C-alpha cells in the first residue's frame, strides 16, 4: 500500500504519496525490453541495477568510450540511431543538453504506441524541448543521488529514494511501468515519491540556482576576506571545507536532522554562535532574490536563457568555467593538500 502524508499543508500543497517495494511489480518490465541511452553516471548504475533485477537491457551509445565500458560490463551495445526499433522502454541517460538533438535525430521517427520514454530529470519534457506523440508513455524516475551511490546501494541490498512522475499515459499502464522501473533500479527499497515533471524540474533548478550560488558566493567571500586579513590561503581552504568537517555536517544534517545534528555534535559555544547570528548575517534581499530566482525558473525564462547560450556556442558559460578554474582557491587547496590529508572528495 502506498504511504500518504495526512491532509494538505497550510500552503495548499498536495498530499505526498510514497511507494515501496510491495507497490511495484517487475513483471511490467519483464514483458518489455529496455534500452538505456548513455552509459555515464546514471546510465551505468541504472543499467546494471536493471540487469541484476532480471530485466533485458541493452545500451545505446553515441560515443566509443561509453560503448567500450558497457561491453566490458557484459552488456549488449547498439547504436543510438534506430534503437527505438529494438526497445520498448527508452531511458534518456545522456546529458540534458544533448537529449533534444538525439531525440530529434535518432528516436522521434521510430516512436509508436507502446513506447515508453523514461527521464531521470524532467527538464526537456517539462520545458517542451522534447514533445513526444500523445500515444507514447512519458515517465520520470529521478534518483536523488549520484549514479555511483545508486549502484553501490543496490549492491548492498539497499536503495536511494527517487521522485517519480507520469507525464503522459498513452498505454494506460504508464504508472505501473514507472513503479516497476523504479523497483528495477532499486529505488522502491528506499521509497519513491510521486510528483509532477514540473515540480521535479523546478525544485532541482531552484537548488542549483539559489542555494548553491549562495553557498559558493559566501565561501568565496570568506576566502577573500580571511586571506586579505592575513590568514594563509591553504589554511582557509582547509577550515572552510578541505578537512571534510563541513561535508560531515551536511551528512549529519541528512542523517540526524537539520537542527538535531547541531544539538548532538557541536559545542554550546558553536550552538550559541550559530543560532544568535542566523537571522542577522544575510540581508532580507537574499530571500527576495531566491523568490525572484524561483519565478524565473517557473516562467520558463531560465530555459530560454540556457537555449540562447547554446545558440551562442556557450561563450558565456565557457568564460565562467575559465574564471572558476583561475580562482586562487584552487592553488590554495593544492598547497595545503601537500601538507595534510584533505577530506575524501578532495583526495580523489
Ligand atoms: P553523464 O554526463 O554521465 O552522461 C554520460 C553519457 O552521455 C555517456 O554515455 C557519454 O558518452 C554521453 N555523452 C556525454 N556528452 C555527450 C555529448 N556531448 N554527445 C554525446 N554523448 C554524450 O549524464 P548523467 O548520468 O549525469 O545524466 C543523465 C541524466 O540523469 C540527466 O537527465 C541528468 O539530469 C539525470 N540525473 C543525473 C544525476 C547525476 O547523478 N549525475 C542525478 C539524477 C538525475 P561518453 O562516456 O562516451 O563520453
CSV table of C-alpha atoms and ligand atoms in Angstrom, one decimal:
chain,number,residue,atom,x,y,z
A,1,UNK,CA,0.0,0.0,0.0
A,2,UNK,CA,1.3,3.5,-0.9
A,3,UNK,CA,2.1,5.6,2.1
A,4,UNK,CA,0.4,9.0,2.2
A,5,UNK,CA,1.1,12.0,4.4
A,6,UNK,CA,-2.0,13.3,6.1
A,7,UNK,CA,-4.1,16.2,4.6
A,8,UNK,CA,-2.9,19.2,2.8
A,9,UNK,CA,-0.3,21.6,4.1
A,10,UNK,CA,-1.1,25.2,5.1
A,11,UNK,CA,0.0,26.4,1.7
A,12,UNK,CA,-2.4,24.0,0.0
A,13,UNK,CA,0.4,21.7,-1.3
A,14,UNK,CA,-1.0,18.3,-2.5
A,15,UNK,CA,-0.6,15.2,-0.3
A,16,UNK,CA,2.7,13.5,-0.5
A,17,UNK,CA,2.4,9.9,-1.8
A,18,UNK,CA,5.3,7.4,-1.5
A,19,UNK,CA,5.5,3.9,-2.9
A,20,UNK,CA,7.7,1.0,-1.7
A,21,UNK,CA,8.7,-2.5,-2.9
A,22,UNK,CA,5.3,-4.1,-2.5
A,23,UNK,CA,3.6,-1.4,-4.6
A,24,UNK,CA,5.7,-2.2,-7.7
A,25,UNK,CA,5.7,-5.2,-10.0
A,26,UNK,CA,8.7,-6.1,-12.1
A,27,UNK,CA,6.6,-8.1,-14.4
A,28,UNK,CA,5.7,-4.8,-16.2
A,29,UNK,CA,9.4,-4.6,-17.2
A,30,UNK,CA,9.9,-8.3,-17.9
A,31,UNK,CA,7.3,-8.2,-20.7
A,32,UNK,CA,9.3,-5.3,-22.3
A,33,UNK,CA,12.8,-4.6,-23.5
A,34,UNK,CA,14.7,-1.7,-22.1
A,35,UNK,CA,17.3,0.5,-24.0
A,36,UNK,CA,19.4,2.7,-21.8
A,37,UNK,CA,20.7,5.6,-23.9
A,38,UNK,CA,24.0,6.8,-22.4
A,39,UNK,CA,26.4,5.0,-20.1
A,40,UNK,CA,27.7,7.6,-17.7
A,41,UNK,CA,26.9,8.5,-14.1
A,42,UNK,CA,23.2,7.4,-14.1
A,43,UNK,CA,23.3,5.2,-17.3
A,44,UNK,CA,25.8,2.7,-15.9
A,45,UNK,CA,24.3,2.5,-12.5
A,46,UNK,CA,20.7,2.1,-13.7
A,47,UNK,CA,21.5,-0.3,-16.5
A,48,UNK,CA,23.5,-2.7,-14.1
A,49,UNK,CA,20.8,-2.5,-11.5
A,50,UNK,CA,18.1,-3.3,-14.0
A,51,UNK,CA,20.1,-6.2,-15.4
A,52,UNK,CA,20.6,-7.6,-11.9
A,53,UNK,CA,16.9,-7.2,-11.3
A,54,UNK,CA,16.4,-9.7,-14.2
A,55,UNK,CA,15.4,-7.1,-16.9
A,56,UNK,CA,16.5,-7.3,-20.5
A,57,UNK,CA,18.7,-4.3,-21.0
A,58,UNK,CA,20.8,-3.0,-23.9
A,59,UNK,CA,22.9,0.1,-24.1
A,60,UNK,CA,22.6,2.7,-26.9
A,61,UNK,CA,25.7,4.8,-27.0
A,62,UNK,CA,26.8,7.8,-29.0
A,63,UNK,CA,30.5,7.6,-28.4
A,64,UNK,CA,33.1,4.8,-28.3
A,65,UNK,CA,34.2,5.3,-24.8
A,66,UNK,CA,30.8,4.5,-23.4
A,67,UNK,CA,30.4,1.6,-25.7
A,68,UNK,CA,33.7,0.1,-24.6
A,69,UNK,CA,32.7,0.5,-20.9
A,70,UNK,CA,29.3,-1.1,-21.4
A,71,UNK,CA,30.7,-4.0,-23.4
A,72,UNK,CA,33.4,-4.6,-20.7
A,73,UNK,CA,30.5,-4.8,-18.2
A,74,UNK,CA,29.0,-7.6,-20.3
A,75,UNK,CA,26.1,-5.6,-21.7
A,76,UNK,CA,24.8,-5.6,-25.3
A,77,UNK,CA,25.7,-2.4,-27.1
A,78,UNK,CA,23.6,-1.0,-30.0
A,79,UNK,CA,23.8,2.3,-32.0
A,80,UNK,CA,21.5,5.1,-30.9
A,81,UNK,CA,20.2,5.5,-34.4
A,82,UNK,CA,17.4,3.0,-34.7
A,83,UNK,CA,17.5,2.0,-31.1
A,84,UNK,CA,13.8,2.7,-30.7
A,85,UNK,CA,13.1,-0.2,-33.1
A,86,UNK,CA,14.9,-2.5,-30.7
A,87,UNK,CA,13.4,-1.5,-27.4
A,88,UNK,CA,10.0,-0.6,-25.7
A,89,UNK,CA,11.3,1.5,-22.8
A,90,UNK,CA,13.9,4.1,-23.8
A,91,UNK,CA,15.8,5.6,-20.9
A,92,UNK,CA,17.3,9.0,-21.6
A,93,UNK,CA,20.5,8.9,-19.5
A,94,UNK,CA,22.7,11.3,-21.6
A,95,UNK,CA,23.3,14.9,-20.5
A,96,UNK,CA,20.2,17.1,-20.6
A,97,UNK,CA,21.6,19.5,-23.2
A,98,UNK,CA,22.2,16.6,-25.6
A,99,UNK,CA,18.8,14.9,-25.3
A,100,UNK,CA,16.8,17.1,-27.7
A,101,UNK,CA,19.2,16.6,-30.6
A,102,UNK,CA,19.4,12.8,-30.0
A,103,UNK,CA,15.6,12.6,-29.7
A,104,UNK,CA,15.0,14.5,-33.0
A,105,UNK,CA,17.8,12.8,-35.0
A,106,UNK,CA,17.5,9.2,-33.8
A,107,UNK,CA,14.4,8.5,-31.8
A,108,UNK,CA,11.3,10.5,-32.9
A,109,UNK,CA,10.7,8.9,-36.3
A,110,UNK,CA,10.5,5.4,-34.9
A,111,UNK,CA,8.1,6.1,-32.0
A,112,UNK,CA,4.9,4.1,-31.9
A,113,UNK,CA,2.1,3.3,-29.3
A,114,UNK,CA,3.7,1.1,-26.6
A,115,UNK,CA,6.9,3.0,-26.4
A,116,UNK,CA,7.8,4.5,-23.0
A,117,UNK,CA,10.2,7.4,-22.7
A,118,UNK,CA,11.8,7.4,-19.3
A,119,UNK,CA,13.7,10.5,-18.0
A,120,UNK,CA,15.9,10.9,-14.9
A,121,UNK,CA,15.3,14.7,-14.9
A,122,UNK,CA,12.2,16.5,-16.2
A,123,UNK,CA,13.9,19.4,-17.9
A,124,UNK,CA,13.5,18.6,-21.6
A,125,UNK,CA,9.9,17.3,-21.3
A,126,UNK,CA,8.6,19.9,-18.9
A,127,UNK,CA,10.0,22.9,-20.9
A,128,UNK,CA,8.7,21.4,-24.2
A,129,UNK,CA,12.1,20.8,-25.8
A,130,UNK,CA,11.1,17.2,-26.4
A,131,UNK,CA,7.4,16.8,-27.5
A,132,UNK,CA,6.6,13.1,-27.8
A,133,UNK,CA,3.4,12.0,-29.7
A,134,UNK,CA,0.4,11.5,-27.4
A,135,UNK,CA,0.2,7.7,-27.8
A,136,UNK,CA,3.6,7.3,-26.2
A,137,UNK,CA,4.1,7.0,-22.4
A,138,UNK,CA,6.4,9.5,-20.7
A,139,UNK,CA,7.6,8.8,-17.2
A,140,UNK,CA,10.1,10.2,-14.8
A,141,UNK,CA,12.3,8.1,-12.4
A,142,UNK,CA,14.8,10.6,-10.9
A,143,UNK,CA,17.1,9.1,-8.2
A,144,UNK,CA,18.0,11.8,-5.6
A,145,UNK,CA,21.6,10.7,-5.7
A,146,UNK,CA,24.7,10.4,-7.9
A,147,UNK,CA,25.0,7.2,-10.0
A,148,UNK,CA,27.9,5.6,-8.2
A,149,UNK,CA,25.8,5.6,-5.0
A,150,UNK,CA,22.7,4.3,-6.9
A,151,UNK,CA,24.8,1.3,-7.9
A,152,UNK,CA,26.6,0.9,-4.5
A,153,UNK,CA,23.3,1.0,-2.6
A,154,UNK,CA,21.8,-1.6,-4.9
A,155,UNK,CA,24.7,-4.0,-4.5
A,156,UNK,CA,24.4,-3.6,-0.7
A,157,UNK,CA,20.7,-4.6,-0.9
A,158,UNK,CA,19.5,-1.1,-0.1
A,159,UNK,CA,18.4,1.8,-2.4
A,160,UNK,CA,18.2,5.5,-2.8
A,161,UNK,CA,14.9,7.5,-2.9
A,162,UNK,CA,13.6,8.9,-6.1
A,163,UNK,CA,11.0,11.2,-7.5
A,164,UNK,CA,8.6,9.6,-10.0
A,165,UNK,CA,6.0,11.1,-12.3
A,166,UNK,CA,3.8,10.3,-15.2
A,167,UNK,CA,4.0,12.9,-17.9
A,168,UNK,CA,1.6,11.2,-20.4
A,169,UNK,CA,-0.1,7.9,-20.4
A,170,UNK,CA,-0.6,6.6,-23.9
A,171,UNK,CA,-0.8,2.9,-22.9
A,172,UNK,CA,-3.0,3.3,-19.8
A,173,UNK,CA,-0.2,1.5,-17.9
A,174,UNK,CA,2.4,4.3,-17.5
A,175,UNK,CA,2.1,4.4,-13.7
A,176,UNK,CA,2.7,0.6,-13.3
A,177,UNK,CA,5.7,0.8,-15.7
A,178,UNK,CA,7.1,3.8,-13.8
A,179,UNK,CA,6.9,2.0,-10.5
A,180,UNK,CA,8.4,-1.2,-12.0
A,181,UNK,CA,11.3,0.9,-13.4
A,182,UNK,CA,11.9,2.5,-10.0
A,183,UNK,CA,11.9,-1.0,-8.5
A,184,UNK,CA,14.4,-2.4,-11.1
A,185,UNK,CA,16.8,0.4,-10.2
A,186,UNK,CA,16.4,-0.3,-6.5
A,187,UNK,CA,14.7,2.9,-5.6
A,188,UNK,CA,11.5,1.5,-4.2
A,189,UNK,CA,13.6,-0.2,-1.5
A,190,UNK,CA,14.1,3.3,0.0
A,191,UNK,CA,10.8,4.7,-1.3
A,192,UNK,CA,9.8,6.8,-4.3
A,193,UNK,CA,7.7,10.0,-4.1
A,194,UNK,CA,5.1,10.7,-6.8
A,195,UNK,CA,5.1,14.3,-8.2
A,196,UNK,CA,4.8,16.2,-11.4
A,197,UNK,CA,7.5,16.7,-14.0
A,198,UNK,CA,7.2,20.4,-13.3
A,199,UNK,CA,7.8,20.0,-9.5
A,200,UNK,CA,10.9,17.8,-10.0
A,201,UNK,CA,12.3,20.2,-12.6
A,202,UNK,CA,11.7,23.4,-10.7
A,203,UNK,CA,13.0,22.0,-7.3
A,204,UNK,CA,16.2,20.7,-8.9
A,205,UNK,CA,16.8,24.0,-10.7
A,206,UNK,CA,15.9,26.1,-7.7
A,207,UNK,CA,18.6,24.4,-5.6
A,208,UNK,CA,21.2,24.7,-8.4
A,209,UNK,CA,20.4,28.4,-8.9
A,210,UNK,CA,19.8,29.7,-5.4
A,211,UNK,CA,21.2,27.5,-2.6
A,212,UNK,CA,24.4,26.5,-4.4
A,213,UNK,CA,25.3,30.0,-5.6
A,214,UNK,CA,24.6,31.5,-2.2
A,215,UNK,CA,26.9,28.8,-0.7
A,216,UNK,CA,29.6,29.4,-3.4
A,217,UNK,CA,29.4,33.2,-3.0
A,218,UNK,CA,29.6,33.2,0.8
A,219,UNK,CA,32.5,30.6,0.7
A,220,UNK,CA,34.5,32.8,-1.8
A,221,UNK,CA,33.7,36.0,0.1
A,222,UNK,CA,35.0,34.2,3.3
A,223,UNK,CA,38.1,33.1,1.4
A,224,UNK,CA,38.8,36.6,0.1
A,225,UNK,CA,38.1,38.3,3.5
A,226,UNK,CA,40.2,35.9,5.5
A,227,UNK,CA,43.2,35.8,3.1
A,228,UNK,CA,43.2,39.6,3.0
A,229,UNK,CA,43.0,39.6,6.8
A,230,UNK,CA,46.3,37.7,6.8
A,231,UNK,CA,45.3,34.1,7.1
A,232,UNK,CA,47.2,31.6,5.0
A,233,UNK,CA,45.0,30.7,1.9
A,234,UNK,CA,45.6,26.9,2.3
A,235,UNK,CA,44.6,27.0,5.9
A,236,UNK,CA,41.5,29.0,5.0
A,237,UNK,CA,40.6,26.3,2.3
A,238,UNK,CA,41.2,23.6,5.0
A,239,UNK,CA,39.0,25.4,7.5
A,240,UNK,CA,36.1,26.2,5.2
A,241,UNK,CA,35.7,22.8,3.5
A,242,UNK,CA,39.1,21.0,2.9
A,243,UNK,CA,39.2,19.0,6.2
A,244,UNK,CA,35.9,17.4,5.3
A,245,UNK,CA,34.3,18.7,8.5
A,246,UNK,CA,31.7,20.7,6.6
A,247,UNK,CA,30.9,17.7,4.5
A,248,UNK,CA,30.3,15.7,7.7
A,249,UNK,CA,28.0,18.5,9.0
A,250,UNK,CA,25.9,18.1,5.8
A,251,UNK,CA,25.9,14.3,6.1
A,252,UNK,CA,24.8,14.6,9.7
A,253,UNK,CA,22.1,17.1,8.7
A,254,UNK,CA,20.6,14.5,6.3
A,255,UNK,CA,21.1,11.5,8.7
A,256,UNK,CA,20.1,13.1,12.0
A,257,UNK,CA,18.1,16.2,11.2
A,258,UNK,CA,18.7,19.9,10.4
A,259,UNK,CA,18.9,21.1,14.0
A,260,UNK,CA,19.4,17.7,15.6
A,261,UNK,CA,23.0,17.5,14.3
A,262,UNK,CA,23.7,20.9,15.9
A,263,UNK,CA,22.3,19.8,19.2
A,264,UNK,CA,24.2,16.5,19.2
A,265,UNK,CA,27.7,17.2,17.7
A,266,UNK,CA,28.5,20.9,18.3
A,267,UNK,CA,29.8,22.7,21.4
A,268,UNK,CA,27.5,25.1,23.3
A,269,UNK,CA,29.7,28.0,22.1
A,270,UNK,CA,29.2,26.9,18.5
A,271,UNK,CA,25.4,26.4,19.0
A,272,UNK,CA,25.1,29.9,20.5
A,273,UNK,CA,27.3,31.5,17.8
A,274,UNK,CA,25.3,30.0,15.0
A,275,UNK,CA,21.8,30.4,16.4
A,276,UNK,CA,22.3,34.0,17.6
A,277,UNK,CA,23.6,35.1,14.1
A,278,UNK,CA,21.3,33.1,11.7
A,279,UNK,CA,18.8,36.0,11.5
A,280,UNK,CA,21.4,38.7,11.2
A,281,UNK,CA,24.1,37.5,8.8
A,282,UNK,CA,22.2,37.9,5.5
A,283,UNK,CA,20.1,40.8,4.4
A,284,UNK,CA,16.4,40.0,3.6
A,285,UNK,CA,17.2,40.9,0.0
A,286,UNK,CA,18.7,37.4,-0.3
A,287,UNK,CA,15.3,35.9,0.4
A,288,UNK,CA,13.8,38.2,-2.2
A,289,UNK,CA,16.5,37.1,-4.7
A,290,UNK,CA,15.6,33.5,-4.0
A,291,UNK,CA,11.9,34.2,-4.7
A,292,UNK,CA,12.9,36.0,-7.9
A,293,UNK,CA,15.0,33.0,-8.9
A,294,UNK,CA,12.1,30.7,-8.3
A,295,UNK,CA,9.8,32.8,-10.5
A,296,UNK,CA,12.5,33.0,-13.3
A,297,UNK,CA,12.7,29.2,-13.4
A,298,UNK,CA,8.9,28.6,-13.2
A,299,UNK,CA,8.2,31.1,-16.0
A,300,UNK,CA,10.5,29.2,-18.4
A,301,UNK,CA,12.8,32.2,-18.7
A,302,UNK,CA,15.8,30.3,-17.5
A,303,UNK,CA,15.2,27.5,-20.1
A,304,UNK,CA,15.1,30.2,-22.8
A,305,UNK,CA,18.3,31.8,-21.4
A,306,UNK,CA,20.1,28.4,-21.5
A,307,UNK,CA,18.9,27.7,-25.0
A,308,UNK,CA,20.2,31.1,-26.1
A,309,UNK,CA,23.5,30.3,-24.5
A,310,UNK,CA,23.7,27.0,-26.5
A,311,UNK,CA,23.0,29.0,-29.8
A,312,UNK,CA,25.9,31.3,-28.8
A,313,UNK,CA,28.1,28.2,-28.6
A,314,UNK,CA,28.3,28.5,-24.8
A,315,UNK,CA,30.6,31.6,-24.9
A,316,UNK,CA,29.5,33.0,-21.5
A,317,UNK,CA,29.3,29.5,-19.9
A,318,UNK,CA,32.9,28.8,-21.0
A,319,UNK,CA,34.1,32.2,-19.7
A,320,UNK,CA,32.5,31.4,-16.3
A,321,UNK,CA,34.2,28.0,-16.3
A,322,UNK,CA,37.6,29.6,-17.1
A,323,UNK,CA,37.1,32.2,-14.3
A,324,UNK,CA,36.3,29.4,-11.8
A,325,UNK,CA,39.4,27.4,-12.9
A,326,UNK,CA,41.6,30.5,-12.4
A,327,UNK,CA,40.3,31.3,-8.9
A,328,UNK,CA,43.2,31.3,-6.3
A,329,UNK,CA,41.2,28.9,-4.1
A,330,UNK,CA,42.3,26.1,-6.5
A,331,UNK,CA,46.0,26.8,-5.7
A,332,UNK,CA,45.3,27.2,-2.0
A,333,UNK,CA,43.8,23.7,-1.6
A,334,UNK,CA,46.6,22.1,-3.7
A,335,UNK,CA,49.2,23.8,-1.4
A,336,UNK,CA,47.6,22.6,1.9
A,337,UNK,CA,46.9,19.2,0.4
A,338,UNK,CA,50.7,18.7,0.2
A,339,UNK,CA,51.0,19.2,4.0
A,340,UNK,CA,47.9,17.3,5.3
A,341,UNK,CA,45.4,14.8,4.1
A,342,UNK,CA,42.2,16.5,2.9
A,343,UNK,CA,38.6,15.3,3.0
A,344,UNK,CA,37.8,12.2,1.0
A,345,UNK,CA,36.3,14.0,-2.0
A,346,UNK,CA,39.3,16.3,-2.5
A,347,UNK,CA,41.8,13.5,-2.2
A,348,UNK,CA,40.0,11.5,-5.0
B,1,LIG,P1,26.5,11.9,-18.0
B,1,LIG,O1,27.1,13.2,-18.2
B,1,LIG,O2,27.2,11.0,-17.0
B,1,LIG,O3,26.3,11.2,-19.4
B,1,LIG,C1,27.2,10.4,-19.9
B,1,LIG,C2,26.8,9.7,-21.1
B,1,LIG,O4,26.4,10.6,-22.1
B,1,LIG,C3,27.9,8.9,-21.6
B,1,LIG,O5,27.5,7.8,-22.3
B,1,LIG,C4,28.6,9.9,-22.5
B,1,LIG,O6,29.4,9.3,-23.5
B,1,LIG,C5,27.4,10.5,-23.2
B,1,LIG,N1,27.7,11.9,-23.6
B,1,LIG,C6,28.2,12.9,-22.8
B,1,LIG,N2,28.3,14.1,-23.5
B,1,LIG,C7,27.9,13.8,-24.7
B,1,LIG,C8,27.7,14.5,-25.9
B,1,LIG,N3,28.0,15.8,-26.0
B,1,LIG,N4,27.3,13.9,-27.0
B,1,LIG,C9,27.0,12.6,-27.0
B,1,LIG,N5,27.1,11.8,-25.9
B,1,LIG,C10,27.5,12.4,-24.8
B,1,LIG,O7,25.0,12.1,-17.6
B,1,LIG,P2,24.3,11.9,-16.2
B,1,LIG,O8,24.2,10.5,-15.9
B,1,LIG,O9,24.9,12.8,-15.2
B,1,LIG,O10,22.9,12.5,-16.5
B,1,LIG,C11,21.9,11.7,-17.3
B,1,LIG,C12,20.5,12.1,-16.9
B,1,LIG,O11,20.4,11.8,-15.5
B,1,LIG,C13,20.3,13.6,-17.0
B,1,LIG,O12,19.0,13.8,-17.4
B,1,LIG,C14,20.5,14.1,-15.6
B,1,LIG,O13,19.9,15.4,-15.3
B,1,LIG,C15,19.9,13.0,-14.8
B,1,LIG,N6,20.4,12.9,-13.4
B,1,LIG,C16,21.7,12.9,-13.1
B,1,LIG,C17,22.2,12.7,-11.8
B,1,LIG,C18,23.6,12.5,-11.5
B,1,LIG,O14,24.0,11.9,-10.5
B,1,LIG,N7,24.6,13.0,-12.4
B,1,LIG,C19,21.2,12.5,-10.7
B,1,LIG,C20,19.9,12.4,-11.1
B,1,LIG,C21,19.5,12.6,-12.4
B,1,LIG,P3,31.0,9.1,-23.3
B,1,LIG,O15,31.2,8.5,-21.9
B,1,LIG,O16,31.3,8.1,-24.4
B,1,LIG,O17,31.6,10.4,-23.5
